Amino acid sequence: MCGIAGIFGVNGSPVEAREVQSMCDAIVHRGPNDEGYFVHGAIGLGMRRLSIIDLSTGRQPVHNEDGSVQVVLNGEIYNFRELRQDLEARGHSFYTRTDTEVIVHLYEEYGADCVKHLRGMFAFALWDANNRTLLLARDRLGIKPLFYGEFNGRLIFASELKALLQLSAVKRELNLASVGYLFSFMTTPPDESVVSGVHKLEPGNLLLARAGQVPRVIRYWDVRFETDYKQTENDCIDRLRSLLKESVRLRLVSDVPLGAFLSGGIDSSAVVASMAEQCSAPVKTFSIGFSDAAYNEAPHAKQVAEAFGTDHHELILEPNVTDMLDDLAWYLDEPFGDSSAIPTYMVSKLAAEYVTVALSGDGGDELFAGYDKYLVERKERTRHNIIPAALRRMVGVFGDRMTEGARGRNFLRHLALDGSDRYVDANSLFKRDERKGLFCDEAGAAVMATDRWGARYERFDREEGHWLSKVQYVDIHNYLPLDILTKVDRMSMAHSLEARVPLLDHKLVEYAATIPPEYRLKGGDTKFIFKKAMRGILPDAIIDRRKQGFAVPLESWFRSELSSKAHDLLMSDTCRSRNLFNQAYIGNMLARYRNGESQRLNSRLWTLISFELWCRKFLDEPAIRAGEQSSDEQENAWRFSAA
């Protein structure tokens, strides 16, 4: 596990070593154990290493026999041993025991298609000196991040946005399209960052850049929901159990202490159960709880821990949230509206005191239809088939005429919508007309002019297939990588902790997409087939309890310690001077909140706070803090290779 960064002078301009190191200095938390660089002519690769596998000889960059191919990797390749055996049989020579080295030799065999042979979570950069080519690649589901941009004829890339901001060529200017997306969906878009000119390489994609040519982005993988109706329920149960066991087994490979996040939900519990079956020693498990019983899953986690004899560690969270806001803004790397980043940050901090690797249960809701919103979508589809479209449009007009915040307004307006418009509206933070009110005139016009993100949901309307498969496809490509996996990656790496996600092994994902939708969502039972697969393995009480989610008591926090903080941040001269928001609109939101309208405003206020804190840290401050290095580290920092 590492943080990677680099520069490629596509126009032939040389790279200076200090540029690459400055980028890596900003992401020391991703790799506090070591660093390494390859700088030669127009190419510079850098990495910060968190040592997990091959502690003694696994230093990066890793190269081939003659040094013409160089690689830096963030992530883990779980099938590297099998790949290595095959490559050695083909005549390749290895000089390390690390998983990174298989990428070098796979590239020699298969070129850019090497990525198709990898089973794992990864973002890597590979330099081919003979062909003057840079290959960037990101894993299939987006577990590991990769940002890039082309500035002044140079392609720059890194694991985090803050690393790119170390370079003066990257102007700290907001991408207003991304800002609009943030206040729609609480995250920045799949392919763009909040900073103008900086993009995200999307999951399942690679980028090829050759000297003197325009870089090309190529999709190498996509999940296909192609139902196999020949499968019985028992067939699905057997296959799911087998694939889960295999996926967990692959993720138990580590040369450092390893444990698991345990929420007490079915997904994390299933992972822990499989770990307990395959580990000789008690599994170390970690959970976060709250004194507010409505948000507290700690008793359920403890029940699972007792059932499987884990070495369980629990923290009841009563944080002074304001004390951690600056750290959250720094480590999240972009504005982020999901407040469950707070408990994820804290459970990662707890786990890092005992282990270096933690397995998580993320991904199960997207694969097996675990969200209540799928039940809502089914109900709305039924209702829309009953109520004539003309009548629905009429009540929508009445809704439009009602004042914002009026009871029933959102329901009437939502009732008038169809297809992807309805699904986007149901999952939007600020509705389209509300975004118009949120922004001041000039900024609002720019935001709305680039409001093209609903197009990503058009698969809903455009393609044939079961509606449930289509909404799951949308969430696997949007909500999963942008919210869930971003949160887990940033908050775990904040504490130099590697998080592994067994349910998102691509072979398990590909199989789940063949399961009949009627087995995924049956009656009012979400995640039906996965629950059946876990029956007899997990306690019935865990399987049958209502889904709770990893939420925080925002309302009580906003009514206490966050109340004044929200006002001071959002109504400040600093915030006003950005000329982005309609301060009267925000003031009205705060007043409505004080008057008891809190349910829909919690996440809105949190997203606004996250955005303002990010702006202050990354736009306003003259310099971005970098990881501090000891004198010994400084002496050993400049370890360069040259082709």
XYZ file of C-alpha atoms in Angstrom:
643
model
C 0.000 0.000 0.000
C 1.419 3.343 -1.030
C 0.748 6.808 -2.262
C 2.036 7.471 -5.765
C 2.760 10.604 -7.786
C 4.545 11.598 -10.958
C 5.092 13.877 -13.919
C 5.490 13.089 -17.618
C 6.670 15.807 -19.961
C 4.597 14.741 -22.958
C 6.104 17.707 -24.781
C 9.616 16.601 -23.799
C 10.120 19.081 -20.940
C 12.403 17.699 -18.210
C 11.210 16.780 -14.718
C 13.034 18.009 -11.632
C 13.442 15.636 -8.709
C 12.276 18.200 -6.162
C 8.915 18.491 -7.968
C 8.147 14.817 -7.514
C 9.300 14.797 -3.910
C 7.123 17.796 -3.068
C 4.120 15.859 -4.375
C 5.004 12.806 -2.309
C 5.624 14.917 0.801
C 1.956 15.919 0.755
C 0.825 12.276 1.035
C 3.233 10.934 3.640
C 0.271 9.560 5.605
C -0.373 7.089 2.774
C 3.132 5.679 3.141
C 5.098 6.591 6.268
C 7.604 3.706 6.065
C 9.645 4.482 2.970
C 9.883 6.503 -0.227
C 11.429 6.012 -3.625
C 11.830 7.849 -6.916
C 12.680 7.342 -10.561
C 13.543 10.606 -12.332
C 15.099 10.664 -15.782
C 14.616 13.259 -18.497
C 10.927 13.897 -19.090
C 9.640 11.287 -16.617
C 9.454 11.314 -12.846
C 7.788 8.655 -10.669
C 7.510 8.824 -6.888
C 5.953 6.871 -4.086
C 5.429 6.786 -0.327
C 5.296 3.240 1.022
C 3.207 1.619 3.716
C 5.006 -1.717 4.047
C 2.574 -4.650 3.924
C 4.154 -7.400 1.794
C 7.871 -8.136 1.374
C 9.033 -5.702 4.029
C 12.732 -6.070 3.231
C 12.984 -6.038 -0.586
C 9.696 -4.537 -1.741
C 10.923 -0.968 -2.240
C 9.534 0.951 -5.190
C 9.846 1.903 -7.996
C 10.194 -1.683 -9.184
C 11.756 -2.405 -12.579
C 12.346 -5.158 -15.100
C 15.667 -6.859 -15.862
C 17.188 -4.023 -17.900
C 15.481 -1.129 -16.112
C 13.486 -0.057 -19.165
C 10.147 -0.565 -17.386
C 9.493 1.148 -14.032
C 6.375 0.847 -11.852
C 4.940 2.485 -8.730
C 1.843 0.881 -7.209
C -0.781 1.933 -4.698
C -2.739 -1.102 -3.569
C -2.445 -4.875 -3.456
C -2.386 -7.550 -6.166
C -3.958 -10.570 -4.483
C -3.178 -13.133 -7.189
C 0.485 -12.121 -7.514
C 1.829 -15.522 -6.465
C -0.021 -17.365 -9.228
C 0.960 -14.686 -11.724
C 4.580 -14.890 -10.658
C 4.703 -18.657 -11.132
C 3.365 -18.315 -14.666
C 5.739 -15.459 -15.503
C 8.770 -17.312 -14.174
C 7.767 -20.292 -16.310
C 7.805 -17.895 -19.270
C 11.397 -16.924 -18.471
C 11.014 -13.730 -16.438
C 13.426 -13.084 -13.581
C 12.293 -11.529 -10.288
C 14.506 -9.703 -7.802
C 11.878 -9.030 -5.077
C 9.072 -10.932 -3.377
C 6.610 -8.049 -3.735
C 3.336 -8.085 -5.627
C 4.336 -4.918 -7.503
C 6.932 -6.712 -9.598
C 4.378 -8.912 -11.378
C 2.998 -5.787 -13.088
C 6.369 -5.109 -14.706
C 6.606 -8.555 -16.267
C 2.925 -8.785 -17.139
C 3.412 -5.581 -19.116
C 6.341 -7.139 -20.969
C 4.056 -10.033 -21.933
C 0.733 -8.299 -22.595
C 1.321 -4.559 -22.868
C -1.554 -2.420 -21.574
C -3.715 -5.546 -21.308
C -1.614 -6.526 -18.296
C -4.265 -4.842 -16.155
C -6.828 -7.481 -17.141
C -4.799 -10.170 -15.387
C -4.725 -8.404 -12.026
C -7.011 -9.353 -9.165
C -6.927 -6.706 -6.489
C -7.237 -3.049 -5.605
C -4.775 -0.791 -7.339
C -3.772 2.443 -8.960
C -0.390 2.247 -10.656
C 1.889 4.147 -12.997
C 4.195 2.314 -15.411
C 6.900 3.920 -17.525
C 8.051 2.178 -20.704
C 11.318 3.887 -21.684
C 11.704 2.043 -24.971
C 8.330 3.267 -26.264
C 8.341 6.578 -24.356
C 4.943 5.608 -22.930
C 3.289 6.169 -19.555
C 0.495 3.811 -18.492
C -1.840 4.782 -15.647
C -4.448 2.287 -14.451
C -7.113 2.096 -11.755
C -8.817 -0.995 -10.356
C -12.176 -2.149 -11.616
C -14.384 -0.868 -8.772
C -12.446 2.259 -7.788
C -11.114 1.149 -4.406
C -7.894 3.087 -4.915
C -7.926 6.697 -6.227
C -5.953 8.349 -9.007
C -6.058 12.047 -10.002
C -4.432 13.472 -13.125
C -4.283 16.551 -15.307
C -2.342 18.024 -18.233
C -0.745 21.397 -17.601
C 1.683 23.186 -19.903
C 2.350 20.045 -21.917
C 3.036 17.894 -18.844
C 0.836 15.081 -17.554
C 0.806 15.005 -13.745
C -0.830 12.412 -11.518
C -1.114 11.353 -7.875
C -3.126 9.349 -5.380
C -4.569 12.533 -3.912
C -5.520 15.938 -5.219
C -3.389 17.744 -2.631
C -0.244 16.266 -4.175
C -1.023 17.898 -7.524
C -1.620 21.211 -5.786
C 2.042 21.245 -4.773
C 2.907 22.219 -8.354
C 2.598 25.874 -9.299
C 1.181 24.988 -12.722
C -2.016 23.774 -11.041
C -4.074 26.857 -10.267
C -6.255 26.705 -7.191
C -9.440 27.497 -9.064
C -12.800 25.844 -8.492
C -14.412 23.642 -11.107
C -17.949 25.006 -10.835
C -19.419 21.952 -12.564
C -17.951 19.825 -9.779
C -19.252 22.251 -7.166
C -22.734 21.842 -8.625
C -22.360 18.058 -8.517
C -21.223 18.245 -4.883
C -24.394 20.012 -3.829
C -26.443 17.517 -5.798
C -24.867 14.266 -4.587
C -22.525 15.205 -1.676
C -19.404 14.192 -3.629
C -17.436 15.481 -6.589
C -18.039 13.820 -10.004
C -16.695 10.470 -11.216
C -14.303 11.957 -13.766
C -13.505 15.448 -12.449
C -12.182 16.969 -9.242
C -13.201 20.159 -7.485
C -10.137 21.899 -9.000
C -10.246 23.078 -12.607
C -8.169 20.950 -14.942
C -7.699 18.041 -12.535
C -9.541 14.846 -13.396
C -10.151 11.477 -11.798
C -9.273 8.333 -13.692
C -12.520 6.417 -13.434
C -12.707 2.823 -12.124
C -12.007 0.159 -14.714
C -10.084 2.620 -16.891
C -6.502 3.086 -17.996
C -4.716 6.068 -19.495
C -2.017 5.826 -22.152
C 0.275 8.802 -22.750
C 2.992 8.760 -25.387
C 5.560 11.442 -26.038
C 4.182 14.017 -28.443
C 0.655 12.539 -28.484
C -2.645 13.356 -26.806
C -3.259 11.005 -23.827
C -6.017 8.435 -24.323
C -8.389 7.059 -21.662
C -9.577 3.495 -22.322
C -12.146 1.424 -20.409
C -10.874 -2.117 -19.834
C -13.651 -3.503 -17.594
C -17.301 -3.001 -16.781
C -19.834 -4.966 -14.754
C -22.535 -6.574 -16.891
C -25.885 -7.447 -15.355
C -26.694 -10.503 -17.449
C -29.105 -12.646 -15.455
C -28.672 -16.407 -15.395
C -32.161 -17.707 -14.671
C -30.959 -21.305 -14.717
C -29.604 -20.816 -11.199
C -31.654 -21.992 -8.240
C -31.528 -20.304 -4.850
C -29.324 -23.118 -3.572
C -26.956 -22.701 -6.516
C -26.590 -19.016 -5.646
C -26.069 -19.754 -1.950
C -23.314 -22.283 -2.626
C -21.553 -20.047 -5.128
C -21.711 -16.966 -2.903
C -20.297 -18.834 0.077
C -17.460 -20.219 -2.045
C -16.548 -16.887 -3.623
C -16.683 -15.033 -0.299
C -14.382 -17.569 1.338
C -11.923 -17.337 -1.559
C -12.008 -13.536 -1.587
C -11.358 -13.305 2.144
C -8.567 -15.893 1.910
C -6.775 -13.836 -0.719
C -7.008 -10.738 1.486
C -5.479 -12.448 4.499
C -2.024 -12.376 2.879
C 0.041 -9.899 4.893
C 3.422 -9.569 6.570
C 1.964 -7.180 9.185
C -0.869 -7.451 11.771
C -4.348 -7.687 10.294
C -7.920 -7.236 11.591
C -11.421 -6.168 10.536
C -13.953 -3.377 10.899
C -17.111 -4.774 12.506
C -20.340 -2.776 12.526
C -22.686 -5.612 13.424
C -24.360 -5.458 10.014
C -24.573 -8.514 7.799
C -21.748 -7.516 5.417
C -18.972 -6.859 7.931
C -20.215 -9.794 10.027
C -19.974 -12.124 7.016
C -16.386 -11.008 6.403
C -15.455 -11.545 10.054
C -17.107 -14.982 10.072
C -15.060 -16.038 7.055
C -11.881 -14.644 8.595
C -12.528 -16.520 11.850
C -12.982 -19.752 9.901
C -9.675 -19.341 8.075
C -7.444 -17.794 10.766
C -5.651 -19.811 13.441
C -5.654 -16.940 15.969
C -8.610 -14.796 17.101
C -9.452 -12.061 14.603
C -8.943 -8.532 15.878
C -12.165 -6.569 15.334
C -12.955 -2.878 15.759
C -16.215 -0.995 16.137
C -17.527 2.472 16.957
C -20.639 3.224 18.984
C -22.631 6.253 20.133
C -24.358 7.009 23.419
C -27.480 7.794 21.362
C -29.155 4.398 21.022
C -30.737 5.331 17.679
C -27.251 5.389 16.105
C -25.475 2.807 18.231
C -24.571 -0.495 16.559
C -21.945 -1.432 19.131
C -24.129 -4.059 20.912
C -24.713 -5.853 17.596
C -20.993 -5.789 16.796
C -20.248 -7.200 20.248
C -22.756 -9.992 19.632
C -20.924 -10.995 16.433
C -17.541 -10.696 18.161
C -18.684 -13.062 20.904
C -20.138 -15.521 18.381
C -16.798 -15.830 16.587
C -14.442 -15.358 19.526
C -12.737 -12.260 18.156
C -10.324 -9.995 20.000
C -12.781 -7.116 20.028
C -12.046 -3.421 20.532
C -14.810 -0.851 20.891
C -14.933 2.933 21.193
C -18.040 4.860 22.178
C -17.805 8.076 20.233
C -18.623 11.322 21.970
C -16.251 13.523 20.000
C -15.743 17.205 20.141
C -16.428 17.320 16.427
C -15.116 20.830 16.027
C -11.669 19.678 17.159
C -11.338 17.272 14.221
C -12.874 19.390 11.444
C -9.544 20.672 10.096
C -8.052 17.170 10.046
C -11.119 15.803 8.259
C -10.870 18.509 5.603
C -7.174 17.760 5.062
C -7.460 13.987 4.825
C -10.722 13.874 2.847
C -8.815 15.789 0.145
C -11.986 17.149 -1.486
C -15.270 18.535 -0.100
C -17.364 15.579 1.064
C -20.947 15.612 2.319
C -21.235 12.174 3.935
C -20.887 12.718 7.691
C -20.237 9.005 8.280
C -16.659 9.925 7.422
C -16.413 10.880 11.119
C -16.952 7.399 12.605
C -14.910 5.902 9.749
C -12.041 8.212 10.710
C -12.368 7.229 14.373
C -12.677 3.471 13.850
C -9.615 3.636 11.565
C -7.720 5.486 14.266
C -8.709 2.793 16.781
C -7.724 -0.055 14.450
C -4.365 1.534 13.582
C -3.339 1.213 17.223
C -3.359 -2.589 16.825
C -3.073 -3.520 13.115
C -1.823 -2.203 9.770
C -4.473 -3.896 7.599
C -8.237 -4.043 8.194
C -10.868 -5.845 6.115
C -14.228 -4.103 5.683
C -17.697 -5.171 4.550
C -18.283 -2.356 2.074
C -19.972 -3.107 -1.247
C -22.628 -5.576 -0.167
C -25.505 -3.124 -0.453
C -24.648 -2.261 -4.048
C -24.101 -5.891 -5.083
C -27.102 -7.479 -3.393
C -29.638 -4.603 -3.308
C -29.347 -3.758 0.365
C -30.529 -0.149 0.357
C -34.051 0.851 1.344
C -34.036 3.246 -1.609
C -34.514 0.226 -3.875
C -37.764 -0.551 -2.076
C -38.758 3.086 -2.508
C -37.969 2.993 -6.231
C -40.098 -0.123 -6.690
C -42.988 1.487 -4.809
C -42.729 4.651 -6.896
C -42.697 2.685 -10.129
C -45.921 0.969 -9.070
C -47.528 4.276 -8.112
C -46.507 5.934 -11.386
C -48.115 3.111 -13.347
C -51.398 3.713 -11.511
C -51.577 7.529 -11.549
C -51.994 9.039 -15.053
C -49.010 11.091 -16.218
C -51.188 14.157 -16.922
C -52.450 14.168 -13.324
C -48.944 13.767 -11.961
C -47.692 16.697 -14.035
C -50.583 18.811 -12.762
C -49.790 18.197 -9.092
C -46.137 18.888 -9.900
C -47.132 22.380 -11.046
C -48.881 22.953 -7.719
C -45.719 21.825 -5.940
C -43.612 24.285 -7.915
C -45.823 27.141 -6.741
C -45.446 26.284 -3.065
C -42.761 28.025 -0.984
C -39.549 26.161 -0.233
C -39.822 24.197 2.990
C -43.624 23.985 2.763
C -44.984 20.608 3.817
C -45.749 18.347 0.848
C -43.961 20.513 -1.712
C -41.154 18.077 -2.447
C -43.569 15.132 -2.622
C -45.787 16.830 -5.214
C -42.860 17.950 -7.340
C -41.256 14.511 -7.139
C -44.513 12.787 -8.114
C -44.429 14.526 -11.500
C -41.053 13.036 -12.461
C -40.312 9.841 -14.398
C -37.413 7.456 -14.960
C -33.905 8.692 -14.305
C -35.187 12.166 -13.402
C -37.161 10.640 -10.541
C -34.232 8.539 -9.275
C -31.821 11.481 -9.445
C -34.325 13.708 -7.641
C -34.890 11.121 -4.908
C -31.160 10.931 -4.250
C -30.279 14.617 -4.576
C -29.120 16.774 -1.704
C -30.332 20.058 -3.224
C -32.929 19.751 -5.975
C -32.245 21.616 -9.207
C -34.315 24.697 -8.360
C -32.898 24.671 -4.825
C -29.388 24.866 -6.255
C -30.470 27.964 -8.138
C -31.376 29.539 -4.810
C -28.237 28.351 -3.040
C -25.793 30.084 -5.372
C -25.517 33.786 -6.037
C -26.536 34.925 -9.511
C -23.226 34.785 -11.402
C -21.951 31.572 -9.799
C -25.392 29.991 -10.067
C -25.562 30.683 -13.796
C -22.147 29.039 -14.286
C -23.098 26.046 -12.149
C -26.425 25.473 -13.870
C -24.871 25.871 -17.319
C -22.644 22.878 -16.577
C -25.345 20.838 -14.816
C -24.892 17.795 -17.026
C -24.530 15.087 -14.414
C -28.010 13.691 -14.761
C -26.799 12.262 -18.065
C -24.848 9.634 -16.109
C -28.191 8.166 -15.049
C -29.613 7.869 -18.536
C -28.920 4.128 -18.590
C -32.121 4.068 -16.574
C -34.116 5.171 -19.604
C -31.947 4.108 -22.532
C -31.322 0.382 -22.065
C -33.456 -2.699 -21.715
C -33.264 -4.878 -18.651
C -34.666 -5.203 -15.164
C -35.042 -1.870 -13.368
C -33.217 -3.152 -10.270
C -30.147 -4.108 -12.297
C -30.111 -0.657 -13.867
C -30.236 1.225 -10.575
C -27.573 -1.053 -9.095
C -25.382 -0.411 -12.135
C -25.791 3.329 -11.570
C -24.868 3.034 -7.889
C -21.864 0.792 -8.559
C -20.504 3.473 -10.893
C -21.401 6.501 -8.798
C -22.349 6.149 -5.139
C -19.979 3.251 -4.440
C -16.672 4.736 -5.698
C -17.480 8.391 -5.045
C -18.912 8.095 -1.534
C -18.390 4.709 0.119
C -14.928 3.843 -1.216
C -13.650 7.425 -1.096
C -14.632 7.642 2.567
C -12.990 4.344 3.486
C -9.806 5.037 1.526
C -9.226 8.564 2.820
C -10.187 7.921 6.439
C -8.160 4.707 6.748
C -5.105 6.172 5.022
C -5.319 9.192 7.341
C -4.009 6.764 9.970
C -1.710 4.815 7.609
C -4.104 1.867 7.717
C -4.784 -0.306 4.681
C -8.467 -1.185 4.172
C -9.287 -4.249 2.071
C -12.754 -4.913 0.638
C -13.470 -8.643 0.057
C -17.027 -8.152 -1.220
C -15.632 -6.096 -4.107
C -13.393 -8.780 -5.534
C -14.239 -8.419 -9.208
C -15.003 -12.127 -9.611
C -17.573 -11.896 -6.827
C -18.995 -8.726 -8.390
C -19.259 -10.367 -11.812
C -21.064 -13.349 -10.311
C -23.466 -11.203 -8.269
C -24.521 -9.485 -11.509
C -25.797 -12.852 -12.835
C -28.073 -13.505 -9.840
C -31.760 -13.039 -10.737
C -32.999 -9.668 -9.459
C -35.912 -11.482 -7.820
C -33.347 -13.159 -5.532
C -31.679 -9.873 -4.668
C -34.879 -8.030 -3.727
C -37.755 -10.291 -2.715
C -40.921 -8.789 -1.307
C -39.855 -6.352 1.374
C -36.603 -8.227 1.982
C -33.503 -6.427 0.728
C -30.353 -8.448 0.131
C -32.507 -11.589 0.145
C -30.078 -14.106 -1.373
C -27.054 -12.919 0.575
C -29.005 -13.232 3.814
C -29.953 -16.776 2.862
C -26.315 -17.551 2.097
C -25.323 -16.335 5.560
C -28.149 -18.179 7.357
C -26.587 -20.820 9.596
C -23.265 -18.978 9.561
C -24.266 -15.737 11.281
C -26.621 -15.388 14.250
C -30.239 -15.052 13.087
C -30.593 -11.837 15.080
C -27.889 -10.206 12.951
C -29.431 -11.357 9.675
C -32.982 -10.383 10.589
C -32.417 -7.006 12.219
C -33.333 -3.857 10.322
C -30.509 -2.177 8.437
C -29.183 0.749 10.458
C -26.373 2.281 8.435
C -23.165 3.954 9.543
C -24.702 7.289 10.492
C -23.887 9.914 13.098
C -26.205 11.958 15.362
C -25.766 15.135 13.325
C -28.953 16.703 14.602
C -27.876 16.627 18.243
C -24.378 17.835 17.289
C -25.785 20.733 15.297
C -27.941 21.694 18.243
C -24.927 21.802 20.524
C -21.266 22.205 19.587
C -21.728 22.519 15.802
C -24.429 25.164 15.975
C -22.190 28.173 16.463
C -19.465 26.661 14.257
C -21.877 26.346 11.328
C -23.001 29.943 11.694
C -19.469 31.292 12.105
C -18.218 29.458 9.016
C -21.126 29.924 6.624
C -22.079 33.506 7.491
C -18.494 34.762 7.713
C -16.927 37.472 5.593
C -14.506 34.825 4.316
C -17.331 32.676 2.966
C -19.165 35.733 1.621
C -16.057 36.946 -0.214
C -16.026 33.854 -2.458
C -19.114 35.206 -4.224
C -20.484 31.697 -4.545
C -23.427 31.426 -2.211
C -26.576 33.406 -1.615
C -25.962 34.339 2.023
C -29.648 35.121 2.554
C -30.507 31.584 1.438
C -27.984 30.071 3.863
C -29.194 32.349 6.651
C -32.740 31.161 5.989
C -31.555 27.524 6.187
C -29.930 28.151 9.552
C -33.087 29.852 10.841
C -35.279 26.980 9.653
C -32.944 24.576 11.386
C -33.221 26.484 14.658
C -36.996 26.346 14.275
C -36.974 22.555 14.141
C -36.750 21.705 10.425
C -33.738 19.438 10.679
C -34.267 16.175 8.824
C -33.336 17.400 5.326
C -31.024 20.159 6.482
C -28.516 18.051 8.441
C -26.653 16.796 5.371
C -27.007 20.122 3.567
C -25.361 22.066 6.370
C -22.658 19.426 6.783
C -21.830 19.584 3.060
C -21.640 23.378 3.200
C -19.324 23.173 6.213
C -17.139 20.597 4.456
C -16.905 22.795 1.365
C -16.033 25.953 3.293
C -13.386 24.150 5.359
C -11.855 22.690 2.181
C -11.741 26.141 0.579
C -9.997 27.605 3.599
C -7.416 24.854 3.719
C -6.696 24.379 0.018
C -7.605 27.684 -1.622
C -6.921 30.293 1.053
C -3.802 29.059 2.822
C -0.523 30.071 1.120
C 1.007 26.626 1.494
C -0.332 23.105 1.956
C 1.134 21.250 4.878
C 3.285 18.250 4.052
C 4.300 15.332 6.213
C 7.194 16.070 8.508
C 10.302 13.988 8.030
C 12.991 13.121 10.493
C 16.609 13.982 9.728
C 17.313 10.308 8.996
C 14.472 10.211 6.492
C 15.763 13.335 4.808
C 19.200 11.784 4.398
C 17.721 8.709 2.726
C 15.039 10.502 0.751
C 16.832 10.917 -2.552
C 17.021 7.411 -3.835
C 16.767 7.817 -7.601
C 17.080 5.394 -10.455
C 17.981 6.290 -13.998
C 17.409 4.310 -17.140
